[in-house]
Coordinates of C-alpha atoms in Angstrom, one line a residue:
M199 CA 22.0 -32.0 10.6
V200 CA 24.8 -29.7 9.6
A201 CA 28.3 -31.2 9.7
Y202 CA 30.0 -29.1 12.3
D203 CA 33.6 -29.4 13.5
E204 CA 33.9 -31.5 16.6
P205 CA 34.9 -28.6 18.9
C206 CA 31.7 -26.8 17.9
V207 CA 29.3 -29.8 18.2
V208 CA 30.4 -30.8 21.7
P209 CA 29.5 -27.5 23.4
I210 CA 26.0 -27.5 21.8
K211 CA 25.4 -31.1 23.0
R212 CA 26.7 -30.4 26.5
T213 CA 24.7 -27.2 26.8
L214 CA 21.4 -28.9 25.7
Q215 CA 22.0 -31.9 27.9
K216 CA 22.7 -29.7 30.9
I217 CA 19.5 -27.7 30.3
D218 CA 17.5 -30.8 29.7
Y219 CA 18.8 -32.4 32.9
Q220 CA 18.1 -29.3 35.0
Y221 CA 14.7 -28.9 33.6
Q222 CA 13.7 -32.5 34.3
T223 CA 15.1 -32.4 37.8
Y224 CA 13.2 -29.2 38.5
K225 CA 9.9 -30.6 37.2
E226 CA 10.3 -33.9 39.1
L227 CA 10.8 -32.0 42.3
E228 CA 7.9 -29.8 41.6
E229 CA 5.5 -32.5 40.3
P230 CA 5.3 -35.7 42.3
C231 CA 4.7 -38.7 40.1
T232 CA 1.2 -40.0 40.4
K233 CA 1.3 -42.6 37.6
R234 CA 0.5 -46.2 38.4
V235 CA 3.3 -48.7 37.9
R236 CA 2.1 -51.7 36.0
P237 CA 3.6 -54.9 37.6
L238 CA 5.7 -57.1 35.4
G239 CA 4.2 -60.4 34.3
R240 CA 6.0 -63.7 34.8
V241 CA 8.5 -64.5 32.0
T242 CA 8.0 -68.1 30.8
S243 CA 10.7 -68.0 28.2
L244 CA 13.7 -65.9 27.5
A245 CA 12.7 -65.7 23.9
N246 CA 9.6 -63.8 24.9
L247 CA 11.8 -60.8 25.8
I248 CA 13.0 -60.5 22.2
S249 CA 10.6 -58.3 20.1
P250 CA 9.3 -60.0 17.0
V251 CA 11.3 -59.0 13.9
K252 CA 11.6 -60.2 10.4
N253 CA 15.3 -60.9 10.5
G254 CA 15.9 -64.6 9.9
A255 CA 19.1 -64.8 11.9
V256 CA 17.5 -63.4 15.0
R257 CA 14.4 -65.7 14.6
R258 CA 16.7 -68.7 14.4
F259 CA 18.6 -67.5 17.4
G260 CA 15.3 -67.3 19.4
Q261 CA 14.4 -70.9 18.3
T262 CA 17.8 -72.1 19.4
L263 CA 17.4 -70.6 22.8
Q264 CA 14.0 -72.3 23.2
A265 CA 15.5 -75.6 22.2
S266 CA 18.4 -75.2 24.7
F267 CA 15.9 -74.5 27.5
R268 CA 13.9 -77.6 26.7
G269 CA 17.1 -79.6 27.4
D270 CA 17.2 -81.7 24.2
G271 CA 21.0 -81.7 24.4
R272 CA 21.5 -80.7 20.8
S273 CA 24.2 -78.2 20.2
P274 CA 23.2 -75.0 18.5
S275 CA 23.8 -75.0 14.8
V276 CA 24.3 -71.2 14.9
P277 CA 27.0 -69.6 17.0
P278 CA 25.7 -67.4 19.8
Q279 CA 24.9 -63.9 18.7
K280 CA 23.9 -60.7 20.5
P281 CA 20.4 -59.8 19.8
C282 CA 20.0 -56.6 17.7
S283 CA 18.8 -53.8 19.9
K284 CA 16.7 -50.9 18.6
A285 CA 18.0 -47.4 18.7
A286 CA 17.1 -45.5 21.8
A287 CA 13.8 -43.7 21.3
P288 CA 13.9 -39.9 21.9
T289 CA 12.9 -38.8 25.4
P290 CA 9.2 -37.9 25.4
P291 CA 8.4 -34.2 26.0
K292 CA 7.6 -33.2 29.5
R293 CA 4.0 -32.4 30.0
R294 CA 2.6 -29.5 32.0
N295 CA 0.9 -30.2 35.3
S296 CA -2.9 -30.0 34.7
T297 CA -4.0 -30.4 38.3
L298 CA -7.3 -28.8 39.2
W299 CA -7.8 -26.8 42.4
S300 CA -10.4 -29.3 43.6
E301 CA -7.9 -32.1 43.3
T302 CA -5.7 -30.5 45.9
L303 CA -8.4 -30.9 48.5
D304 CA -9.3 -34.0 50.5
V305 CA -12.8 -35.4 50.4
H306 CA -14.0 -33.9 53.7
Q307 CA -12.6 -30.4 52.8
K308 CA -14.3 -30.5 49.4
G309 CA -17.7 -31.1 50.9
T310 CA -17.5 -27.7 52.8
F311 CA -17.7 -25.7 49.6
S312 CA -20.6 -25.0 47.3
T313 CA -20.4 -25.9 43.6
K314 CA -20.4 -22.3 42.6
E315 CA -17.5 -21.5 45.0
I316 CA -15.5 -24.5 43.7
K317 CA -15.9 -23.2 40.2
R318 CA -14.8 -19.7 41.3
Q319 CA -11.7 -21.0 43.0
E320 CA -11.0 -23.2 39.9
A321 CA -11.0 -20.0 37.7
I322 CA -8.7 -18.2 40.2
F323 CA -6.4 -21.2 40.4
E324 CA -6.2 -21.3 36.6
L325 CA -5.1 -17.6 36.6
S326 CA -2.5 -18.3 39.2
R327 CA -1.2 -21.5 37.4
G328 CA -1.0 -19.6 34.1
E329 CA 1.2 -17.0 35.7
Q330 CA 3.5 -19.7 37.0
D331 CA 3.7 -21.3 33.6
L332 CA 4.4 -18.0 31.9
I333 CA 7.3 -17.2 34.3
E334 CA 8.7 -20.6 33.7
D335 CA 8.6 -20.2 29.9
L336 CA 10.1 -16.7 30.0
K337 CA 13.0 -18.0 32.0
L338 CA 13.4 -21.0 29.7
A339 CA 13.5 -18.8 26.6
R340 CA 16.4 -16.9 28.1
K341 CA 18.3 -20.0 29.5
A342 CA 17.8 -22.5 26.7
Y343 CA 17.9 -20.2 23.6
H344 CA 19.2 -16.7 24.2
D345 CA 22.2 -17.5 26.4
P346 CA 23.5 -20.6 24.5
M347 CA 23.3 -18.8 21.1
L348 CA 25.2 -15.9 22.5
K349 CA 27.8 -18.0 24.2
L350 CA 28.3 -20.2 21.1
S351 CA 28.4 -17.1 18.8
I352 CA 25.5 -18.4 16.8
M353 CA 23.9 -15.0 16.8
S354 CA 25.3 -11.6 17.7
E355 CA 24.1 -9.7 20.8
E356 CA 22.3 -7.1 18.7
E357 CA 20.4 -9.7 16.7
L358 CA 19.4 -11.5 19.9
T359 CA 18.2 -8.3 21.5
A360 CA 16.1 -7.5 18.4
I361 CA 14.5 -11.0 18.5
F362 CA 14.0 -11.5 22.3
G363 CA 13.4 -7.9 23.4
D364 CA 13.2 -7.3 27.1
L365 CA 11.7 -10.6 28.2
D366 CA 13.6 -10.6 31.4
A367 CA 12.0 -7.3 32.4
Y368 CA 8.5 -8.9 32.4
I369 CA 9.4 -11.7 34.8
P370 CA 9.2 -9.6 38.0
L371 CA 5.9 -8.2 36.8
H372 CA 4.2 -11.6 36.8
E373 CA 6.1 -12.7 39.9
D374 CA 4.5 -9.8 41.7
L375 CA 1.0 -10.9 40.8
L376 CA 1.8 -14.5 41.8
A377 CA 3.1 -13.3 45.2
Q378 CA -0.1 -11.2 45.8
L379 CA -2.3 -14.1 45.0
A380 CA -0.3 -16.3 47.4
M381 CA -0.7 -13.7 50.2
A382 CA -4.5 -13.6 49.5
T383 CA -4.8 -17.4 49.8
G384 CA -6.3 -18.5 53.1
P385 CA -5.4 -21.6 55.2
D386 CA -8.1 -23.6 53.4
G387 CA -6.6 -22.8 50.0
T388 CA -9.3 -20.3 48.9
V389 CA -8.8 -16.8 47.7
G390 CA -11.3 -14.5 49.3
Q391 CA -11.0 -11.3 47.3
I392 CA -9.1 -10.9 44.0
G393 CA -10.7 -7.8 42.5
K394 CA -8.6 -5.1 44.2
I395 CA -5.4 -7.1 43.3
V396 CA -6.1 -7.3 39.6
V397 CA -7.4 -3.7 39.4
D398 CA -4.1 -2.4 40.7
W399 CA -2.0 -4.8 38.7
L400 CA -3.5 -4.8 35.2
P401 CA -2.4 -1.3 34.2
R402 CA 1.2 -2.4 34.5
L403 CA 0.7 -4.6 31.4
N404 CA 1.1 -1.5 29.3
A405 CA 4.8 -2.4 29.5
Y406 CA 4.1 -5.0 26.7
R407 CA 3.3 -2.3 24.1
E408 CA 6.9 -2.0 22.8
Y409 CA 7.4 -5.8 22.8
C410 CA 4.2 -6.5 20.9
S411 CA 4.9 -3.7 18.4
N412 CA 8.3 -5.2 17.7
Q413 CA 7.0 -8.7 17.1
L414 CA 6.6 -8.4 13.3
A415 CA 10.2 -7.2 12.8
A416 CA 11.5 -9.8 15.3
K417 CA 9.7 -12.6 13.4
A418 CA 11.1 -11.4 10.1
L419 CA 14.7 -11.4 11.5
L420 CA 14.3 -14.8 13.0
D421 CA 13.0 -16.3 9.7
Q422 CA 16.0 -14.7 8.0
K423 CA 18.5 -16.1 10.5
K424 CA 17.0 -19.6 10.1
Q425 CA 18.6 -19.6 6.7
D426 CA 22.0 -19.9 8.5
P427 CA 22.8 -23.6 8.9
R428 CA 24.2 -23.1 12.4
V429 CA 21.0 -21.4 13.6
Q430 CA 18.8 -24.0 11.9
D431 CA 20.7 -26.9 13.5
F432 CA 20.7 -25.4 17.0
L433 CA 16.9 -24.7 16.9
Q434 CA 16.3 -28.2 15.6
R435 CA 18.3 -29.8 18.4
C436 CA 16.3 -27.7 20.9
L437 CA 13.0 -28.8 19.3
E438 CA 14.0 -32.4 19.8
S439 CA 14.9 -31.9 23.4
P440 CA 12.2 -32.7 26.1
F441 CA 12.3 -29.2 27.7
S442 CA 10.9 -27.6 24.5
R443 CA 7.6 -29.6 24.7
K444 CA 7.8 -29.8 20.9
L445 CA 7.5 -26.0 20.7
D446 CA 9.8 -24.0 18.5
L447 CA 11.5 -20.8 19.5
W448 CA 8.8 -18.4 18.1
S449 CA 6.2 -20.2 20.1
F450 CA 8.0 -19.3 23.3
L451 CA 8.5 -15.7 22.1
D452 CA 4.8 -15.4 21.3
I453 CA 3.6 -16.8 24.6
P454 CA 3.3 -13.3 26.3
R455 CA 1.0 -12.0 23.5
S456 CA -1.2 -15.1 23.7
R457 CA -1.3 -14.7 27.5
L458 CA -2.5 -11.1 27.2
V459 CA -5.6 -12.0 25.3
K460 CA -6.5 -14.6 27.9
Y461 CA -6.8 -12.2 30.8
P462 CA -10.3 -10.9 29.8
L463 CA -11.6 -14.5 29.4
L464 CA -10.2 -15.5 32.8
L465 CA -11.6 -12.5 34.6
K466 CA -15.0 -13.0 33.0
E467 CA -14.9 -16.6 34.1
I468 CA -14.2 -15.6 37.6
L469 CA -16.9 -13.0 37.5
R470 CA -19.4 -15.5 36.1
H471 CA -19.0 -17.7 39.2
T472 CA -18.9 -14.8 41.7
P473 CA -22.2 -14.0 43.5
P474 CA -23.8 -10.6 42.8
D475 CA -23.5 -9.5 46.4
H476 CA -19.8 -10.5 46.6
P477 CA -17.3 -7.6 47.2
D478 CA -15.4 -8.7 44.1
T479 CA -18.2 -8.1 41.7
G480 CA -17.7 -4.4 41.1
S481 CA -13.9 -4.7 41.1
L482 CA -13.9 -7.5 38.6
E483 CA -16.2 -5.5 36.2
Q484 CA -13.7 -2.6 36.5
A485 CA -10.8 -4.9 35.9
I486 CA -12.4 -6.2 32.7
S487 CA -12.8 -2.7 31.5
I488 CA -9.1 -1.9 32.3
I489 CA -7.7 -4.9 30.5
Q490 CA -9.8 -4.3 27.5
A491 CA -8.5 -0.7 27.3
V492 CA -5.0 -2.0 27.7
L493 CA -5.4 -4.5 24.9
A494 CA -7.0 -1.9 22.7
D495 CA -4.0 0.4 23.2
I496 CA -1.5 -2.4 22.6
N497 CA -3.3 -3.4 19.4
M498 CA -3.3 0.2 18.2
K499 CA 0.4 0.5 18.7
K500 CA 1.0 -2.9 17.2
G501 CA -1.1 -1.9 14.1
E502 CA 0.8 1.4 13.7
S503 CA 4.1 -0.5 13.9
E504 CA 3.0 -3.1 11.4
C505 CA 1.8 -0.4 9.0
Q506 CA 5.1 1.5 9.1
Y507 CA 7.0 -1.8 8.7
Y508 CA 5.4 -2.5 5.4
I509 CA 5.5 1.1 4.2
D510 CA 9.3 1.1 4.7
K511 CA 9.5 -2.0 2.5
L512 CA 7.7 -0.4 -0.5
E513 CA 9.9 0.1 -3.5
Y514 CA 8.8 2.7 -6.2
L515 CA 9.7 2.4 -9.8
D516 CA 8.5 6.0 -10.5
D517 CA 8.3 9.0 -8.2
R518 CA 4.7 9.5 -9.4
Q519 CA 3.8 6.3 -7.5
K520 CA 4.7 8.0 -4.2
D521 CA 1.2 8.9 -3.3
P522 CA 1.1 11.3 -0.3
H523 CA -1.7 9.2 1.2
I524 CA 0.7 6.4 1.9
E525 CA 2.8 8.3 4.4
Q526 CA -0.3 9.5 6.2
C527 CA -1.5 5.9 6.9
K528 CA -1.5 4.8 10.5
S529 CA -3.1 1.4 10.2
L530 CA -3.0 -1.6 7.8
L531 CA -6.5 -3.0 7.4
C532 CA -5.8 -6.1 5.2
H533 CA -3.0 -7.5 3.1
G534 CA -2.3 -10.8 1.3
E535 CA -1.4 -12.5 -2.0
L536 CA -3.8 -12.2 -4.9
R537 CA -3.6 -12.8 -8.7
N538 CA -4.5 -10.3 -11.4
K539 CA -6.2 -11.1 -14.7
S540 CA -3.0 -12.2 -16.4
G541 CA -2.2 -14.6 -13.5
T542 CA 0.6 -12.6 -11.9
K543 CA 1.0 -13.0 -8.2
L544 CA 0.5 -9.6 -6.4
H545 CA 0.8 -8.7 -2.7
V546 CA -2.0 -6.2 -2.1
F547 CA -2.0 -3.8 0.9
L548 CA -5.2 -2.0 2.0
F549 CA -4.2 0.9 4.2
T550 CA -6.7 3.2 5.8
E551 CA -6.0 5.8 3.1
V552 CA -4.9 4.0 0.0
L553 CA -4.9 0.6 -1.8
V554 CA -1.4 -0.5 -3.0
L555 CA -0.7 -3.4 -5.4
T556 CA 2.9 -4.7 -5.2
R557 CA 5.1 -7.5 -6.4
P558 CA 7.3 -9.3 -3.9
V559 CA 11.0 -9.0 -4.8
M560 CA 14.4 -9.6 -3.1
R561 CA 17.0 -6.9 -2.7
N562 CA 20.3 -7.9 -1.1
D563 CA 18.7 -10.8 0.8
R564 CA 16.0 -8.4 1.9
H565 CA 12.3 -8.9 1.1
C566 CA 10.8 -5.8 -0.5
F567 CA 7.5 -5.0 -2.3
Q568 CA 7.8 -3.3 -5.7
V569 CA 4.8 -1.0 -6.2
Y570 CA 2.7 -2.2 -9.2
R571 CA 0.9 0.5 -11.2
Q572 CA -0.5 3.5 -9.5
P573 CA -1.8 3.3 -5.9
I574 CA -5.5 4.0 -5.6
P575 CA -6.7 6.4 -2.8
V576 CA -9.6 5.0 -0.9
Q577 CA -11.6 8.2 -1.5
D578 CA -11.3 7.6 -5.3
L579 CA -11.8 3.9 -5.2
I580 CA -14.6 2.0 -7.0
L581 CA -15.3 -1.6 -6.0
E582 CA -17.1 -4.1 -8.2
D583 CA -18.1 -7.6 -6.9
L584 CA -17.9 -9.8 -10.0
Q585 CA -19.8 -13.1 -10.3
D586 CA -18.1 -16.4 -11.0
G587 CA -17.5 -16.7 -14.8
D588 CA -17.8 -13.0 -15.6
V589 CA -14.1 -12.9 -16.5
R590 CA -11.6 -15.4 -17.9
M591 CA -8.3 -15.4 -16.0
G592 CA -4.9 -16.5 -17.1
G593 CA -2.2 -15.0 -19.3
S594 CA -0.9 -18.1 -21.2
F595 CA -1.0 -18.2 -25.1
R596 CA -2.9 -21.5 -25.0
G597 CA -5.4 -20.2 -22.5
A598 CA -6.3 -17.3 -24.8
F599 CA -7.7 -19.8 -27.4
S600 CA -9.1 -22.5 -25.1
N601 CA -12.3 -22.8 -23.3
G602 CA -10.7 -23.1 -19.8
D603 CA -12.5 -23.0 -16.5
K604 CA -14.3 -19.7 -15.8
A605 CA -12.7 -17.6 -13.1
K606 CA -14.1 -17.8 -9.6
N607 CA -13.8 -15.6 -6.5
I608 CA -12.9 -12.3 -8.3
F609 CA -13.6 -8.6 -7.8
R610 CA -12.4 -5.4 -9.6
V611 CA -11.0 -2.2 -8.2
R612 CA -10.5 1.0 -10.2
F613 CA -10.3 4.8 -10.1
Q614 CA -13.5 6.9 -10.2
D615 CA -11.8 8.8 -13.0
P616 CA -10.5 6.3 -15.6
S617 CA -7.9 8.7 -16.8
Q618 CA -6.0 8.4 -13.5
G619 CA -5.2 4.7 -13.8
Q620 CA -6.3 1.4 -15.1
S621 CA -8.6 -1.1 -13.4
H622 CA -7.4 -4.3 -11.7
T623 CA -9.3 -7.6 -11.7
L624 CA -8.1 -9.6 -8.7
Q625 CA -8.7 -13.2 -7.8
V626 CA -8.5 -14.8 -4.3
N627 CA -8.2 -18.5 -3.3
D628 CA -11.7 -19.1 -1.9
V629 CA -15.1 -17.5 -1.1
F630 CA -14.1 -16.9 2.5
H631 CA -11.1 -14.7 1.6
K632 CA -13.0 -12.9 -1.1
Q633 CA -15.7 -11.9 1.4
Q634 CA -12.9 -10.8 3.8
W635 CA -11.5 -8.5 1.2
L636 CA -14.8 -7.1 0.2
N637 CA -15.7 -6.4 3.8
C638 CA -12.4 -4.6 4.4
L639 CA -12.7 -2.6 1.2
R640 CA -16.2 -1.5 1.9
T641 CA -15.4 -0.7 5.5
A642 CA -12.5 1.5 4.4
M643 CA -14.6 3.3 1.8
S644 CA -17.4 3.9 4.2
T645 CA -15.0 5.2 6.9
Q646 CA -13.4 7.5 4.4
K647 CA -16.8 8.8 3.2
D648 CA -17.9 9.5 6.7
S649 CA -14.7 11.3 7.4
N650 CA -15.2 13.5 4.3
D651 CA -18.8 14.2 5.3
V652 CA -17.7 15.4 8.7
C653 CA -15.0 17.7 7.2
T654 CA -17.6 19.1 4.8
K655 CA -20.0 19.8 7.7
R656 CA -17.3 21.5 9.7
R657 CA -16.4 23.7 6.8
S658 CA -20.0 24.7 6.2
S659 CA -20.6 25.4 9.9
S660 CA -17.5 27.6 10.0
V661 CA -18.7 29.6 7.0
S662 CA -22.2 29.9 8.6
A663 CA -20.6 31.1 11.9
I664 CA -18.6 33.8 10.0
N665 CA -21.7 35.0 8.1
H666 CA -23.6 35.1 11.4
M667 CA -20.9 37.3 13.0
E668 CA -21.1 39.7 10.0
E669 CA -24.9 40.0 10.4
T670 CA -24.5 40.6 14.1
D671 CA -22.0 43.4 13.5
E672 CA -24.2 45.0 10.9
N673 CA -27.4 44.8 12.9
C674 CA -26.0 46.4 16.1
P675 CA -25.6 49.9 14.7
R676 CA -29.1 49.9 13.3
A677 CA -30.5 49.1 16.7
A678 CA -28.6 52.0 18.1
A679 CA -29.8 54.3 15.4
S680 CA -33.5 53.5 16.0
A681 CA -33.3 54.3 19.8
P682 CA -34.4 57.8 20.8
S683 CA -31.4 60.1 21.5
S684 CA -30.5 63.7 21.6
P685 CA -29.2 65.4 18.4
S686 CA -25.8 65.7 20.0
S687 CA -25.5 61.9 20.6
E688 CA -26.9 60.8 17.2
E689 CA -25.0 57.9 15.7
P690 CA -24.6 57.4 11.9
P691 CA -26.7 54.6 10.2
S692 CA -25.0 51.4 9.6
P693 CA -23.3 51.1 6.2
T694 CA -24.4 48.4 3.8
P695 CA -22.1 45.6 2.8
S696 CA -21.1 47.6 -0.3
A697 CA -20.4 50.5 1.9
T698 CA -18.3 48.4 4.2
S699 CA -16.0 47.4 1.4
T700 CA -15.9 51.0 0.2
L701 CA -14.7 52.1 3.7
S702 CA -11.8 49.7 3.5
S703 CA -10.5 51.2 0.3
S704 CA -8.4 54.4 0.1
S705 CA -11.1 56.5 -1.7
S706 CA -14.4 56.8 0.2
S707 CA -17.7 57.7 -1.4
S708 CA -18.9 61.3 -0.8
S709 CA -22.5 60.1 -0.4
I710 CA -21.6 58.1 2.7
S711 CA -19.1 60.4 4.4
A712 CA -20.6 63.8 3.6
P713 CA -23.5 63.9 6.1
F714 CA -21.3 63.1 9.0
Q715 CA -18.2 65.3 8.3
P716 CA -19.3 68.0 10.8
H717 CA -19.9 65.4 13.6
K718 CA -16.8 63.0 13.1
S719 CA -13.2 63.7 13.8
K720 CA -10.3 62.1 11.9
K721 CA -9.8 59.6 14.8
D722 CA -13.4 58.4 14.4
K723 CA -13.0 57.9 10.7
R724 CA -9.8 55.8 11.2
S725 CA -11.7 53.5 13.6
I726 CA -14.5 53.0 11.1
C727 CA -12.0 52.2 8.4
S728 CA -10.2 49.6 10.6
L729 CA -13.6 48.0 11.4
G730 CA -14.3 47.5 7.7
K731 CA -10.9 46.0 7.2
R732 CA -11.4 43.5 10.0
K733 CA -14.7 42.4 8.5
E734 CA -13.2 41.9 5.1
T735 CA -10.4 39.8 6.6
M736 CA -12.9 37.6 8.4
V737 CA -14.8 37.0 5.2

């Protein structure tokens, strides 16, 4: 522990003791003790109350006590001593109530329900109990961590806001669901219909988009603040307190995200035990679709935030490394620590548009990633899956002349055009991570190829449409010319493509304009010229 001044240590201890006492009192009132008390056995000797230890003095003291109780009248050769007592063990963490719904019923009441209905009510009860636990944890995070650190000036208000977000704003959201479930509960403890409740309530979980998007930055700031001895000592004291249940601060901050991913599982479990003809069947299927859409949207926002977070941490040694594809990226597919052929540790980022190799560096107590070599756009990327032993890794002088172990779990990435940059042979820790990287790289390359094919098809279809319009414009006058008409209403033949371009120029050919000079005015000639210009512009 950090050696604080006494005025600083006392408030921390008092605050934690007060929180711990209130928490235990609350839990004891909420959860009646159901543990069986083991009766104490008859004590035959006072020496049996002393735990066996290896200390000779204490052993002799116990023997003296036994002799005195036997009444042999001999005075003790060792003066009376107080037995050594062990240090008080830390209070065990308080466990959550794991009572099942069926355990709240008596024997006669339980027999009135079918097995399927009991399982359905168990799933609904688990949903309700989870909401209760979540509300309790959100309040605890504010009361046991946020407020004491603000009051004791361990962190500033801005830092705490960046780490905790708007946790208080989500408490009424879950309290509302809990209240609706309580209203839907009948006198026998069963919930008749839950589908309409969750269908109306689940869209409100979109409020978590901003909180989940900020988690990466919040975690980085919390890890940075843990370097402060005061913050580290406070969090350690909280971890050792019973109210924490051996969970650190980030575990409490991450509880809302872990709760979100449980909703589809809980709803599917309720649906699985709901009869097909039950009124909830259609509503539960709709609710599952809603929560999956909500989670997909939250994941997309979280991915965009994570992508931008790492892009902002890139540091370029040369302006030529600033590939325009990097700023266009909206998602980070994969990233992690790899080694190159010389054994250098690299942090590799695979974005949707580009592969970036970096080296982790520190700049003014801030983690950054220095771009290593030239980023490789995914559309120009070539991937080679190398077999174990194809390449010898390591950059040491001794390793260059020794027959060391052959490299395993390696692959190579390079440009399609070798003149744009060098290739990189990368090594991962095991086969599983190698396969992950290969899958992510192949997926990115396939997606990029499909996107390019779609763009090519769109361009070709646009050109075909323009050509079709030209042919239609050229064919219409011919049809008019072939129709029988009077000499006074005769239309000129349609000009050829070469004639059309000639019409758009300032000097017209006499062979095209001469036969129609007696029949056309200057206004008609200007309209024909403008038509030719429009066609040329479209082409």
